[in-house]
Amino acid sequence: MANVVHELLPSSYSRHFICFLLFVYLADTQNTVVFQPSYLTATGPTVTTFLLGNTSDISLNLRTVFPSNKTGSIDPHLCDAEVTQWVLTQEQVGKTAVRVQLQLDKNLRLCGDNETDTDCCPKPLCVLETLQVSACVGSTAQASLLIQAKIYALLVPANAGSDNKTVIPNQVYQPLGPCPCDLTLRKCDVCCCCDKDCSTEDLTLFESHCLPGPFGGQVSPAADYQCSVQTSENSPDWFPFLCVTSPPENNPYLGLFYQGNTITPKPGPSFQSPVLSSSSPINVYRQGSPIFTLNDQYFTIPQRALGHCLKNAPVAFLKDFKVKCVTLLQSCPTGSPLQTLPTDFRIQVKNGQGGDVAVDVIDEVAFDLSQFISGTYAVVSSEAKVCENVTLALDYKFYWKGNGITSIKLTRTVGTVTLNDSVVLTTRYSAVFLNGEFMGEPNSGNPGYQVGRPVIAGTVDTLENNTSSIDRTSIHLWEPVSDGLCSTAEKKPILFGENSTSGCLLPVSQQNLTQCNLLREAVTSLQAALITATYIAKSGNPDALTMADWVNIKFVTMNSSTIMENTTGSCTVIPSHLQIHVWSLITDMIDGKPQRDIRTVQVSYGLSTWALACGGGDVSPCVDPMETQLFPLTSSVTFIDIPINTGPPKTRFQINFTEYDCNRNDVCWPELAFPITKYYTGEPYCQSLAKGLILVFFFITASVLGNPWRQIRQAWNSASL
């Protein structure tokens, strides 16, 4: 048994544990009690020990004992209790064990000078005494515990802040670090004249060698215009007449310690909890804040994060999303989110205005599962598994107004999935926020397009007052999924500035190749479905009612004169490739960022010839008219930057003669009157014009009263005489 215990516990812990068991065993077998440990040294206000054995009729007594002056021994344990500065408590922790605890009933704070309060420590060594705890049955002591208490007072700084809070000065008026060279706590740093720990005697040793600059504490040096900084060497004659006398607190260097313009002083921060009005709304929603249910839990919908699908992802207010989650089904699902009931979604959601709304669930049954299931599975048989009411899609619509939610509608799509071996199931989850019945239309830039944002397209809609409006939409590229077929492929919007190429596969049989016109029409309709718009927005924030913000999409029609020579088993002039070219131009710069506008968009088709390939030993497509081969349909977008027109090339004279070139000289003579033109926006035009006229007046006055005008008058007077 000892070996087992030694292997389970470390050596030190095993020894203590074995001793504890041994004491319990001996105390129980001999029907006695014993303190474990029987002697303690206390350096803190709490002491804990155990009394082991038959403790049914045991009472505990505490008293202070003193060693004998002659022998140095302590009187035998007695059952007489005394009043001490300790509180004795006991707790039964088992049939044969009692936890004994002593708590010092005294404040360990060091008494101040001339303090009359007795609940403090007059000397640093606050408690020095010997205690004896006796376990008695009646008046007979069964066991005793000796405690040597040696406890020092707690040294608390006299200027300690309440609740250990640090008061930070307002950096607008006082620097946060007024003495950076003060590196040592409670010690004087040499040559640091701003160190508060340096006495007057210390400062006299190095006051002529103080550290200069901000590191030496000169964080806010006196400004050059202060009268106190005048020196006989560098100050001009007029300095005493134009210098400024102001307190050192009014210093421009303090502006280096905060960000922003002129501010109005406000009261300092308070650590008091603010009193909230009971009428304020609870959980007011803002864009991006999570939505909560009535029991203060996150409202969750399955979403994708870091490439994986999370079953319980919080929904953010005014954040639309549309995701797909792929699951390999080998057996019928039994839990959320694939196996659900309508009652699972009819929950109460906080509306952000102090009330709540209930989720309205609408069930739809999907019979065509081609959009949800990829791969092949066996026909229904006795061995196949039929999974009913599998949740295939959850589409939420949140109706909002202001900072609240008015209603929530959920369309739950379910279907029956047949399993033979395994099936790849693609479930869809979406959430859109509608203001009334209109979905928010995010812009793609302000004002120019931002790279990576969708290109905004539109179609013309005629309103009741015979005015035209643009309904927003998008132009797309192919986005194949699962098997890559065009019948199951989806569409992805074109993102500005990102060239992309994608496609899908179209099954074509020998019978289709005998009807080339029908095949061309089918391929053309598939490609045309990617672009249903007729207009493209020039900028990233177009106005739906301003036609000048939109540009027509140019469709390059296929040449009708193209010779179409159809042979047996092949078709020519198949528009298998959709090409989209977008020309953009940098029109402006805002905060150093170029603003790009779309100038024109051109859509064209690449033609190809389709013919069945019967080589490689596979001749079934050429023999069986219903056997199909896969042919690619592709789509691509290319963004082209239009170079900025820099004007005609400069002549040799313009290159060499730079006196009037404002970009290459500090003095710009062509802009001499710039402050009085309409392009100057530094101040109101009326003020700049008035100041300009005043300058002109002074110039004319100086010319009239100056030396040239005096010479003209003298010449005039001499000529008249």
XYZ file of C-alpha atoms in Angstrom, residues 8-708:
701
model
C 0.569 8.182 -7.024
C 1.867 11.222 -5.102
C 5.175 13.135 -5.016
C 7.584 12.168 -2.252
C 6.941 15.194 0.000
C 3.196 15.011 -0.367
C 3.146 11.230 0.123
C 4.986 11.510 3.442
C 2.552 14.118 4.779
C -0.402 12.091 3.583
C 0.852 8.886 5.189
C 1.492 10.706 8.480
C -2.002 12.161 8.398
C -3.550 8.698 7.857
C -1.388 7.269 10.607
C -2.517 9.908 13.104
C -6.164 9.288 12.200
C -5.704 5.536 12.579
C -3.957 5.775 15.920
C -6.414 8.313 17.286
C -9.369 6.235 16.193
C -8.051 2.908 17.480
C -6.957 4.291 20.836
C -10.115 6.437 21.315
C -7.945 9.563 21.903
C -7.656 12.995 20.311
C -4.581 14.767 19.009
C -3.801 18.096 17.325
C -2.098 17.865 13.955
C 0.254 19.680 14.008
C 0.739 20.115 17.751
C 2.971 23.218 17.463
C 2.647 26.218 15.150
C 4.411 29.500 14.500
C 1.999 32.217 13.360
C 3.194 35.185 11.294
C -0.229 36.220 10.030
C -3.658 36.930 11.495
C -5.069 33.445 10.676
C -4.034 30.037 12.068
C -5.560 26.696 11.026
C -5.011 23.192 12.446
C -6.907 19.883 12.835
C -8.095 17.938 15.867
C -8.192 14.207 15.057
C -9.833 11.359 16.960
C -13.044 10.879 18.920
C -14.256 14.505 19.023
C -17.861 13.873 20.068
C -17.657 15.369 23.588
C -14.644 17.602 23.110
C -14.671 21.325 23.972
C -11.900 23.765 23.021
C -10.414 26.387 25.344
C -7.935 29.142 24.469
C -5.587 30.973 26.805
C -2.323 32.882 26.794
C 0.608 31.096 28.458
C 4.019 32.292 29.633
C 7.147 30.181 30.100
C 8.549 29.805 33.595
C 11.361 32.195 34.508
C 13.251 29.407 36.287
C 12.766 26.309 34.163
C 11.574 27.886 30.881
C 8.790 25.303 30.641
C 5.087 26.009 30.186
C 2.440 25.057 32.708
C 0.582 21.830 31.914
C -2.470 22.322 29.789
C -5.524 23.358 31.688
C -9.174 23.663 30.704
C -9.538 27.235 31.913
C -10.524 29.656 29.126
C -9.321 33.268 29.042
C -10.282 36.375 27.110
C -7.708 36.943 24.351
C -7.419 39.018 21.190
C -8.077 35.902 19.131
C -11.374 34.373 17.957
C -11.541 30.565 18.105
C -13.829 28.692 15.667
C -14.244 24.995 14.913
C -15.808 23.057 12.032
C -16.551 19.335 11.816
C -15.024 17.995 8.574
C -15.525 14.303 9.215
C -16.466 11.741 11.811
C -13.038 11.911 13.437
C -11.700 15.337 12.342
C -12.388 18.956 13.366
C -10.899 22.008 11.653
C -9.732 24.532 14.276
C -9.140 28.130 13.190
C -7.902 31.171 15.098
C -8.489 34.685 13.729
C -6.755 37.751 15.173
C -9.330 40.309 16.318
C -7.042 43.304 15.971
C -6.186 45.883 13.324
C -2.585 45.502 12.147
C -2.331 49.148 11.132
C 0.594 51.019 12.679
C -0.547 53.748 15.067
C 0.184 57.317 14.119
C 1.818 59.975 16.228
C -0.318 61.106 19.198
C -3.108 58.720 18.131
C -5.550 57.704 20.865
C -7.184 54.805 19.038
C -6.281 51.496 20.709
C -7.201 49.331 17.710
C -3.783 49.672 16.088
C -0.198 48.621 16.637
C 1.943 50.959 18.775
C 5.171 49.298 17.585
C 6.189 47.547 14.353
C 6.228 44.190 16.216
C 2.501 44.168 16.845
C 1.846 40.710 18.388
C 4.349 38.593 20.333
C 2.723 35.946 22.547
C 2.282 32.216 23.095
C -1.184 30.659 22.906
C -2.408 27.299 24.120
C -5.496 25.559 22.741
C -6.739 22.725 24.977
C -9.126 19.949 23.944
C -11.073 19.037 27.059
C -13.691 16.527 28.102
C -15.339 18.205 31.042
C -12.442 19.588 33.118
C -9.900 17.058 31.887
C -7.539 18.074 29.100
C -7.013 15.414 26.399
C -4.686 17.273 24.043
C -3.099 20.695 23.638
C -1.745 22.907 20.863
C 0.955 25.553 21.301
C 1.031 28.540 18.963
C 3.937 31.029 18.906
C 2.512 34.258 17.402
C 4.975 36.809 16.010
C 3.154 39.266 13.774
C 4.374 42.617 12.458
C 2.237 45.640 11.657
C 1.239 46.445 8.087
C 3.047 49.499 6.763
C 0.581 51.499 4.665
C 1.716 54.792 3.019
C 0.178 57.839 4.609
C -0.806 59.312 1.248
C -2.249 56.147 -0.212
C -5.146 56.808 -2.566
C -8.561 55.452 -1.840
C -9.280 52.076 -3.411
C -5.738 52.064 -4.891
C -6.759 54.502 -7.671
C -4.125 56.583 -9.469
C -4.985 60.159 -10.312
C -3.711 60.989 -13.813
C -3.387 64.704 -14.593
C -5.045 66.223 -17.632
C -2.378 66.084 -20.344
C -3.767 69.184 -22.045
C -2.580 71.374 -19.177
C 0.111 69.273 -17.513
C 2.464 66.671 -19.077
C 1.970 63.102 -17.928
C 5.703 62.560 -17.280
C 7.077 65.855 -15.897
C 10.410 64.296 -14.833
C 11.555 61.500 -17.175
C 15.028 61.279 -15.596
C 13.528 60.167 -12.245
C 14.380 56.495 -12.730
C 14.906 55.226 -9.154
C 12.059 54.971 -6.657
C 12.567 56.890 -3.397
C 16.164 57.728 -4.342
C 17.798 60.827 -5.745
C 19.034 60.410 -9.326
C 22.268 62.268 -9.990
C 21.964 65.292 -12.318
C 18.168 64.960 -12.316
C 17.234 68.346 -10.923
C 13.475 67.690 -11.172
C 13.658 64.574 -8.953
C 11.456 65.198 -5.907
C 13.523 62.722 -3.884
C 16.564 65.010 -4.057
C 17.062 67.200 -1.031
C 18.396 70.755 -1.129
C 21.832 69.505 -0.141
C 21.784 66.978 -3.004
C 20.825 69.591 -5.562
C 23.701 71.877 -4.568
C 26.139 69.157 -5.649
C 25.026 69.013 -9.302
C 22.732 71.978 -9.889
C 25.137 73.327 -12.516
C 25.145 69.993 -14.361
C 21.418 69.327 -14.683
C 20.311 67.110 -17.557
C 19.047 69.357 -20.378
C 15.985 69.001 -22.572
C 12.792 67.006 -22.010
C 14.679 64.121 -20.345
C 15.887 66.493 -17.677
C 12.391 67.716 -16.906
C 12.315 70.701 -19.277
C 9.200 69.336 -20.969
C 7.664 72.773 -21.462
C 10.486 75.259 -22.115
C 9.697 78.935 -22.225
C 8.698 80.191 -25.661
C 10.982 82.499 -27.644
C 8.514 85.352 -27.445
C 8.551 85.401 -23.618
C 10.177 88.487 -22.156
C 11.971 86.296 -19.630
C 14.122 84.616 -22.308
C 15.664 87.837 -23.645
C 19.438 87.651 -24.077
C 21.792 90.450 -24.886
C 23.482 88.524 -27.690
C 20.593 87.279 -29.789
C 17.631 89.560 -29.001
C 16.923 92.361 -31.539
C 16.419 95.988 -30.551
C 12.662 95.856 -30.857
C 12.317 92.721 -28.631
C 11.374 94.628 -25.424
C 8.476 96.297 -27.262
C 7.017 93.106 -28.826
C 7.780 90.397 -26.252
C 4.962 88.775 -24.295
C 4.668 88.343 -20.558
C 2.438 85.359 -19.717
C 2.386 82.623 -17.064
C 4.379 79.465 -17.866
C 1.157 77.408 -17.860
C 0.158 79.121 -21.128
C 2.776 77.353 -23.246
C 2.468 76.168 -26.856
C 4.589 73.098 -26.125
C 1.719 71.622 -24.157
C -0.027 71.090 -27.484
C 2.451 68.306 -28.202
C 0.915 66.155 -25.487
C -2.579 65.706 -26.935
C -4.292 65.255 -30.280
C -6.988 67.535 -31.621
C -7.882 71.179 -31.954
C -8.828 73.703 -29.290
C -11.021 72.039 -26.702
C -13.195 73.253 -23.884
C -12.064 72.126 -20.427
C -14.407 69.577 -18.890
C -14.686 68.230 -15.361
C -12.227 65.485 -14.547
C -13.229 61.838 -14.716
C -15.212 60.453 -11.820
C -15.070 56.919 -10.494
C -18.666 57.141 -9.299
C -21.133 54.915 -11.153
C -23.437 57.032 -13.314
C -27.095 57.184 -12.397
C -29.012 55.775 -15.366
C -32.504 56.948 -16.155
C -35.117 54.233 -15.945
C -36.740 55.440 -19.154
C -33.650 54.822 -21.313
C -34.036 51.959 -23.800
C -32.418 48.636 -23.008
C -29.971 47.017 -25.450
C -30.236 49.696 -28.120
C -28.936 48.186 -31.343
C -26.274 49.848 -33.443
C -24.709 48.660 -36.657
C -22.536 45.670 -35.910
C -23.799 45.070 -32.353
C -25.037 41.537 -31.545
C -28.737 40.747 -31.334
C -30.015 39.246 -28.054
C -32.910 37.013 -27.186
C -35.314 37.736 -24.356
C -33.244 35.648 -21.900
C -30.081 37.700 -22.688
C -28.546 35.050 -24.936
C -27.004 35.691 -28.352
C -29.378 35.214 -31.297
C -27.446 32.764 -33.474
C -27.588 31.445 -37.031
C -25.088 29.019 -38.626
C -22.324 31.031 -40.334
C -18.856 30.520 -41.764
C -15.735 31.631 -39.919
C -12.120 30.830 -40.828
C -13.275 28.389 -43.502
C -15.520 26.394 -41.179
C -19.234 26.483 -40.420
C -20.219 27.459 -36.888
C -23.584 26.184 -35.733
C -24.150 28.987 -33.225
C -22.691 32.229 -34.600
C -24.103 35.543 -33.281
C -26.023 37.741 -35.723
C -24.869 41.364 -36.021
C -27.411 44.161 -36.451
C -27.582 45.523 -40.048
C -24.988 43.002 -41.292
C -26.292 40.919 -44.195
C -24.732 37.562 -45.006
C -25.328 34.539 -47.192
C -23.335 31.372 -46.573
C -23.245 27.706 -47.535
C -22.242 24.797 -45.362
C -21.232 21.440 -46.848
C -21.881 18.289 -44.820
C -21.148 14.657 -45.677
C -24.257 12.690 -44.680
C -23.802 8.984 -43.970
C -26.871 8.644 -41.754
C -29.988 10.635 -41.102
C -29.320 13.720 -38.949
C -30.809 13.805 -35.484
C -29.934 17.244 -34.151
C -29.680 20.915 -35.019
C -29.187 22.483 -37.490
C -30.112 19.750 -40.003
C -33.003 18.266 -38.027
C -35.203 20.988 -36.546
C -38.805 21.818 -35.719
C -40.664 25.111 -36.325
C -40.986 25.565 -32.574
C -37.174 25.659 -32.289
C -37.152 29.006 -34.109
C -40.227 30.709 -32.624
C -38.280 32.528 -29.938
C -38.582 36.000 -28.474
C -35.909 38.493 -29.561
C -35.196 41.874 -27.996
C -36.183 44.631 -30.403
C -33.705 47.216 -29.120
C -36.443 49.566 -27.867
C -37.188 47.876 -24.546
C -39.631 45.313 -25.989
C -39.407 42.068 -27.894
C -40.527 40.486 -31.170
C -41.272 36.867 -32.048
C -39.773 35.066 -35.027
C -42.468 34.230 -37.612
C -41.613 30.858 -39.227
C -42.812 29.918 -42.727
C -42.140 26.349 -43.908
C -41.433 25.454 -47.525
C -40.898 21.982 -48.965
C -38.234 21.509 -51.646
C -38.882 18.689 -54.111
C -35.973 19.459 -56.432
C -32.851 18.843 -54.381
C -30.346 19.461 -57.167
C -29.259 22.724 -55.531
C -28.642 21.057 -52.191
C -27.293 17.585 -53.010
C -24.204 16.834 -55.063
C -22.989 13.414 -56.153
C -24.991 10.324 -57.077
C -27.075 8.169 -54.811
C -29.107 5.036 -55.408
C -32.794 4.906 -56.258
C -35.140 4.241 -53.368
C -34.926 0.606 -52.380
C -35.334 -1.548 -49.331
C -31.709 -0.849 -48.343
C -31.837 2.902 -48.869
C -32.404 5.295 -45.979
C -35.045 7.983 -46.307
C -34.393 11.075 -44.176
C -37.502 13.207 -43.913
C -37.807 16.889 -42.995
C -34.119 17.651 -43.341
C -33.505 21.383 -42.931
C -31.966 22.564 -46.203
C -32.103 26.362 -45.888
C -32.831 29.060 -43.320
C -33.529 32.522 -44.773
C -34.097 35.299 -42.226
C -35.575 38.722 -42.955
C -35.101 41.349 -40.251
C -37.320 44.412 -40.594
C -35.823 47.400 -38.804
C -36.527 51.051 -38.159
C -34.188 53.432 -36.378
C -32.224 51.446 -33.806
C -34.791 48.709 -33.351
C -36.215 45.587 -34.974
C -39.897 45.670 -35.916
C -40.356 42.039 -37.038
C -38.451 38.895 -38.010
C -39.553 36.412 -40.684
C -37.893 33.061 -41.269
C -38.366 30.906 -44.360
C -37.424 27.338 -43.443
C -36.853 25.017 -46.388
C -37.063 21.286 -45.712
C -36.873 18.243 -47.934
C -36.550 14.480 -48.032
C -33.056 13.125 -48.613
C -32.470 9.553 -49.730
C -29.252 7.885 -48.568
C -27.713 4.768 -50.026
C -24.127 5.139 -48.974
C -23.295 8.818 -48.435
C -24.438 12.169 -49.784
C -22.784 15.604 -49.861
C -25.410 18.040 -48.569
C -25.040 21.806 -49.120
C -27.219 23.830 -46.747
C -27.806 27.567 -47.134
C -28.201 30.237 -44.476
C -28.865 33.938 -45.035
C -29.935 37.066 -43.192
C -31.016 40.378 -44.743
C -32.079 43.566 -42.997
C -34.967 45.441 -44.614
C -36.048 48.987 -43.853
C -39.732 48.659 -44.638
C -39.806 46.446 -47.703
C -36.544 47.765 -49.131
C -33.190 46.147 -48.558
C -30.247 48.392 -47.844
C -28.053 49.065 -50.852
C -24.454 49.458 -49.763
C -22.228 51.621 -51.899
C -18.919 50.490 -53.361
C -17.028 53.684 -52.569
C -17.335 57.356 -51.757
C -17.106 58.751 -54.308
C -14.805 56.533 -56.380
C -14.830 52.751 -56.496
C -12.857 50.853 -53.880
C -10.897 47.814 -54.976
C -12.660 44.613 -53.964
C -16.177 46.107 -53.810
C -18.929 44.930 -56.204
C -19.420 46.763 -59.479
C -22.848 48.418 -59.341
C -25.108 47.772 -62.341
C -28.728 48.688 -63.015
C -31.761 48.528 -65.235
C -34.085 51.381 -66.193
C -37.430 51.605 -64.444
C -40.049 54.165 -65.479
C -41.865 55.766 -62.547
C -45.452 57.019 -62.440
C -44.470 60.623 -63.212
C -42.735 59.525 -66.447
C -39.302 59.893 -64.876
C -36.628 57.247 -65.124
C -35.000 55.513 -62.198
C -32.280 52.897 -62.007
C -32.919 49.661 -60.151
C -29.660 48.332 -58.798
C -28.396 44.895 -59.752
C -25.060 43.240 -60.473
C -23.167 41.661 -63.319
C -21.870 38.197 -62.626
C -19.418 35.491 -63.497
C -19.871 31.748 -63.257
C -19.263 30.188 -59.835
C -19.283 26.394 -60.187
C -20.180 24.217 -57.222
C -20.037 20.494 -56.500
C -20.039 18.741 -59.897
C -19.181 21.885 -61.891
C -22.197 21.652 -64.203
C -23.838 24.826 -65.482
C -27.210 23.542 -64.285
C -26.044 23.628 -60.660
C -23.545 26.499 -60.972
C -24.145 29.764 -59.184
C -23.182 33.334 -60.001
C -20.741 35.601 -58.223
C -20.667 39.403 -58.604
C -17.797 41.144 -60.322
C -15.487 42.919 -57.866
C -13.886 46.186 -58.926
C -10.206 46.006 -59.794
C -9.977 42.209 -59.584
C -9.470 40.315 -62.825
C -11.138 36.932 -62.766
C -11.944 33.954 -64.980
C -14.375 31.154 -64.164
C -16.639 28.717 -65.941
C -18.834 25.661 -65.833
C -19.460 22.510 -67.869
C -22.377 21.927 -70.239
C -23.290 18.337 -71.236
C -23.782 18.058 -75.012
C -24.865 14.959 -76.940
C -24.591 13.965 -80.597
C -28.243 14.821 -81.020
C -27.569 18.376 -79.785
C -24.791 18.772 -82.357
C -27.225 18.029 -85.122
C -29.256 21.111 -84.107
C -26.560 23.789 -84.024
C -28.932 26.773 -84.089
C -30.754 25.538 -80.998
C -27.427 24.832 -79.316
C -26.173 28.371 -80.053
C -29.374 29.887 -78.669
C -29.150 27.768 -75.531
C -25.519 28.743 -74.933
C -26.275 32.412 -75.658
C -29.155 32.456 -73.177
C -26.959 30.868 -70.494
C -24.227 33.453 -71.010
C -26.684 36.353 -71.254
C -28.155 35.398 -67.875
C -24.898 36.576 -66.297
C -25.536 40.161 -67.439
C -29.134 41.306 -67.148
C -28.262 44.971 -66.597
C -27.980 47.669 -69.231
C -26.190 50.342 -67.178
C -23.069 50.515 -65.009
C -22.549 53.080 -62.250
C -19.656 55.432 -62.934
C -18.808 55.930 -59.250
C -19.198 53.912 -56.092
C -22.156 55.961 -54.749
C -24.460 56.633 -57.702
C -27.836 58.354 -57.524
C -30.669 56.216 -58.849
C -32.491 59.297 -60.246
C -29.457 60.909 -61.920
C -28.772 59.352 -65.294
C -25.443 61.191 -65.508
C -24.117 58.840 -62.802
C -24.590 55.832 -65.090
C -23.022 54.652 -68.348
C -24.423 52.263 -70.956
C -23.008 48.764 -71.303
C -21.726 48.231 -74.828
C -22.611 44.800 -76.184
C -20.511 43.687 -79.147
C -22.874 41.719 -81.362
C -21.613 38.659 -83.159
C -20.849 39.231 -86.805
C -23.763 37.821 -88.823
C -21.489 37.401 -91.847
C -19.397 34.811 -90.034
C -19.363 31.652 -92.099
C -21.009 28.891 -90.148
C -19.945 25.591 -91.636
C -21.563 22.845 -89.652
C -20.317 19.357 -90.225
C -21.629 16.104 -88.918
C -20.953 15.883 -85.205
C -19.720 19.496 -84.802
C -21.070 23.054 -84.503
C -19.191 26.281 -85.156
C -19.593 29.845 -83.853
C -20.578 28.749 -80.343
C -20.390 31.771 -77.937
C -18.675 29.722 -75.264
C -16.622 32.543 -73.745
C -18.079 35.735 -72.262
C -15.565 38.582 -72.111
C -16.154 41.716 -69.995
C -13.751 44.663 -70.289
C -14.015 47.557 -67.823
C -12.114 50.811 -68.418
C -11.529 52.993 -65.341
C -9.832 56.344 -64.771
C -8.396 58.105 -61.727
C -10.425 61.306 -61.467
C -9.365 62.688 -58.085
C -7.250 62.174 -54.975
C -8.823 62.302 -51.496
C -6.528 61.982 -48.478
C -3.859 60.570 -50.766
C -6.155 57.803 -52.057
C -7.018 57.691 -55.777
C -10.696 57.879 -56.684
C -11.504 55.691 -59.694
C -14.519 56.010 -61.955
C -15.712 53.592 -64.621
C -15.721 55.157 -68.078
C -17.036 52.333 -70.237
C -17.894 48.638 -70.122
C -17.783 46.329 -73.122
C -19.247 42.831 -73.332
C -18.171 40.507 -76.147
C -18.223 36.812 -76.912
C -15.445 34.456 -77.830
C -16.494 31.896 -80.457
C -15.420 28.289 -80.620
C -16.198 25.060 -82.425
C -17.642 22.124 -80.538
C -17.156 18.570 -81.757
C -17.377 15.209 -80.043
C -14.084 13.556 -79.136
C -14.266 9.846 -79.872
C -10.612 9.024 -79.373
C -8.960 7.201 -76.533
C -11.095 4.092 -76.884
C -14.303 5.800 -75.733
C -16.561 5.844 -78.825
C -19.878 5.729 -76.970
C -20.676 9.465 -77.505
C -20.311 8.975 -81.264
C -22.385 5.798 -81.292
C -25.130 6.593 -78.788
C -26.926 9.833 -79.789
C -28.017 10.430 -76.160
C -24.566 9.951 -74.624
C -23.104 13.329 -73.581
C -19.717 14.969 -73.346
C -18.874 18.011 -71.232
C -17.993 21.287 -72.977
C -16.757 24.383 -71.084
C -18.561 27.715 -70.805
C -16.253 30.422 -69.478
C -16.620 34.025 -68.336
C -13.930 36.572 -67.542
C -13.556 40.208 -66.517
C -10.561 42.433 -67.206
C -10.050 45.889 -65.699
C -8.064 48.361 -67.794
C -6.626 51.603 -66.387
C -6.911 54.615 -68.661
C -3.685 56.661 -68.458
C -4.118 60.193 -67.174
C -3.892 62.791 -69.926
C -0.814 64.862 -69.126
C -1.285 67.289 -72.024
C 1.051 67.973 -74.953
C 4.770 67.400 -74.456
C 6.751 70.323 -73.080
C 9.062 72.311 -75.311
C 12.759 72.789 -74.615
C 12.076 76.341 -73.446
C 9.441 75.126 -70.955
C 11.846 72.521 -69.649
C 14.798 74.877 -69.160
C 13.034 78.131 -68.243
C 11.617 77.513 -64.780
C 11.338 81.052 -63.411
C 7.546 81.018 -63.635
C 7.097 77.297 -62.864
C 5.278 77.198 -59.498
C 6.049 73.507 -59.039
C 9.813 74.028 -59.269
C 10.290 77.362 -57.468
C 9.571 78.673 -53.984
C 8.371 81.999 -55.459
C 5.306 81.670 -57.677
C 4.741 84.927 -59.568
C 1.674 83.686 -61.532
C -0.128 83.195 -58.217
C 0.641 86.653 -56.843
C -3.066 87.490 -56.736
C -4.133 84.002 -55.644
C -5.548 85.143 -52.249
C -8.165 87.311 -53.962
C -9.281 84.654 -56.447
C -12.168 82.243 -55.958
C -9.770 79.282 -55.699
C -8.454 80.501 -52.334
C -10.462 78.794 -49.571
C -8.431 79.738 -46.512
C -11.013 82.361 -45.475
C -14.261 83.836 -46.822
C -13.947 85.446 -50.247
C -15.220 88.839 -49.061
C -12.516 89.027 -46.395
C -9.705 88.050 -48.748
C -10.939 90.574 -51.329
C -11.047 93.363 -48.724
C -7.550 92.558 -47.523
C -6.316 92.477 -51.106
C -7.768 95.897 -51.830
C -6.156 97.259 -48.676
C -2.788 95.952 -49.863
C -3.338 97.570 -53.255
C -4.181 100.855 -51.507
C -0.961 100.713 -49.466
C 1.026 99.938 -52.592
C -0.411 102.936 -54.453
C 0.161 105.186 -51.418
C 3.756 104.050 -51.131
C 4.246 104.687 -54.825
C 2.784 108.195 -54.599
C 4.769 109.172 -51.518
C 7.929 107.374 -52.493
C 11.091 108.550 -54.199
C 9.994 107.803 -57.848
